[in-house]
Short mmCIF file of C-alpha atoms and ligand atoms in Angstrom, two decimals:
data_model
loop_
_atom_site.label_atom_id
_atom_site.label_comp_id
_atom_site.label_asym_id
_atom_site.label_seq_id
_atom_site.Cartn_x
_atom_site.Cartn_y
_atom_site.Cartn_z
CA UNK A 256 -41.06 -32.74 44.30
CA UNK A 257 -42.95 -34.11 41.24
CA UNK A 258 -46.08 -33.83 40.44
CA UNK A 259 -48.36 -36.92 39.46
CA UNK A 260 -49.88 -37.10 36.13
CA UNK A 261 -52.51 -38.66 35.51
CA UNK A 262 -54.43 -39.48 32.47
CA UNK A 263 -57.73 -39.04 31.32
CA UNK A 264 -59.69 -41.94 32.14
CA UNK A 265 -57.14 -42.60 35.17
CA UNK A 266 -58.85 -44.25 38.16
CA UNK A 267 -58.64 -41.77 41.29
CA UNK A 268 -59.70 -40.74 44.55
CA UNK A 269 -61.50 -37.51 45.23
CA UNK A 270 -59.50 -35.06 45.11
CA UNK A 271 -57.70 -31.46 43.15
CA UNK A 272 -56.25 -32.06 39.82
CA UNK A 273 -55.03 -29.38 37.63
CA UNK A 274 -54.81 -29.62 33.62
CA UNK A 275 -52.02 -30.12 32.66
CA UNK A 276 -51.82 -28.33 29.55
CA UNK A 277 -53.82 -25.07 30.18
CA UNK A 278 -53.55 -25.24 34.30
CA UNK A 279 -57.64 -25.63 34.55
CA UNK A 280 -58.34 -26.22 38.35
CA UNK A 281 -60.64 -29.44 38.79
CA UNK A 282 -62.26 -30.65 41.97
CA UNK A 283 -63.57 -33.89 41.78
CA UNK A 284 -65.98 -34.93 44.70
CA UNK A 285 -67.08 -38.14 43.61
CA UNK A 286 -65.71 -39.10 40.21
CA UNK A 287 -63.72 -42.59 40.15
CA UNK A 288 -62.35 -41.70 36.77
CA UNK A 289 -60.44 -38.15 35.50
CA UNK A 290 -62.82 -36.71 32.62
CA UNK A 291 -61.25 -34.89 29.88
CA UNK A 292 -60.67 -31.16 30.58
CA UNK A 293 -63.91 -28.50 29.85
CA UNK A 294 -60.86 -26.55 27.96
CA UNK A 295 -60.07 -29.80 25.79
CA UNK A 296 -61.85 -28.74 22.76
CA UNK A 297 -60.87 -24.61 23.13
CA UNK A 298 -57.50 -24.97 23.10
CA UNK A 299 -54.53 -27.33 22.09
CA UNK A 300 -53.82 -30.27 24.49
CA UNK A 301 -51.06 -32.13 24.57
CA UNK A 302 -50.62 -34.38 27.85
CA UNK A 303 -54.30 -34.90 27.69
CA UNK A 304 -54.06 -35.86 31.72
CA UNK A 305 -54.05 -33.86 35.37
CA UNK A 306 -51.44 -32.97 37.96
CA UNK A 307 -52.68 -34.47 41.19
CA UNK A 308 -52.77 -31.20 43.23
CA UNK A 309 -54.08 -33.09 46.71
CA UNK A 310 -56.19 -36.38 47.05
CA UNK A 311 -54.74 -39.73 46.87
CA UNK A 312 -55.04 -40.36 43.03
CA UNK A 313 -53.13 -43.65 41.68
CA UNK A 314 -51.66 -44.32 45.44
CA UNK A 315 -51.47 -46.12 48.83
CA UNK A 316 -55.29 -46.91 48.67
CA UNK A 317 -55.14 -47.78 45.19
CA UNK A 318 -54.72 -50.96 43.19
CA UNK A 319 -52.60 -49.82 40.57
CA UNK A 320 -48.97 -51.48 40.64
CA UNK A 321 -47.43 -48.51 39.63
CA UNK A 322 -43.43 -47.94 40.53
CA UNK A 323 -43.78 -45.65 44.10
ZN1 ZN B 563 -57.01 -28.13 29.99
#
């Protein structure tokens, strides 16, 4: 199974997302958009996004036309 990625600035769905570049766990309650990571400035990021770890993220419920 693959993860979903999801950008910074990505339009979600509350939900668990995970950095994924340093693993950071992030809950978002309310958020409609992914903020950057708290570790963004510590450490070297790369994908600059977030594994969707449960929530709905850039699916059924939302607009996006991404490929399924
Ligand atoms: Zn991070």
């Amino acid at each position: 199974m693959v993860q979903k990625f999801a950008p910074y600035g990505s339009d979600v769905s509350a939900g668990t997302y995970k950095c994924a570049d340093c693993g950071y766990m992030y809950s978002n309650q309310s958020k409609k958009s992914l903020p950057p990571c708290p570790d963004h400035n510590k450490k070297p990021h790369r994908k600059n996004g977030w594994y969707i770890m449960s929530g709905q993220g850039d699916s059924v419920n939302d607009p996006h036309p991404n490929k399924k």
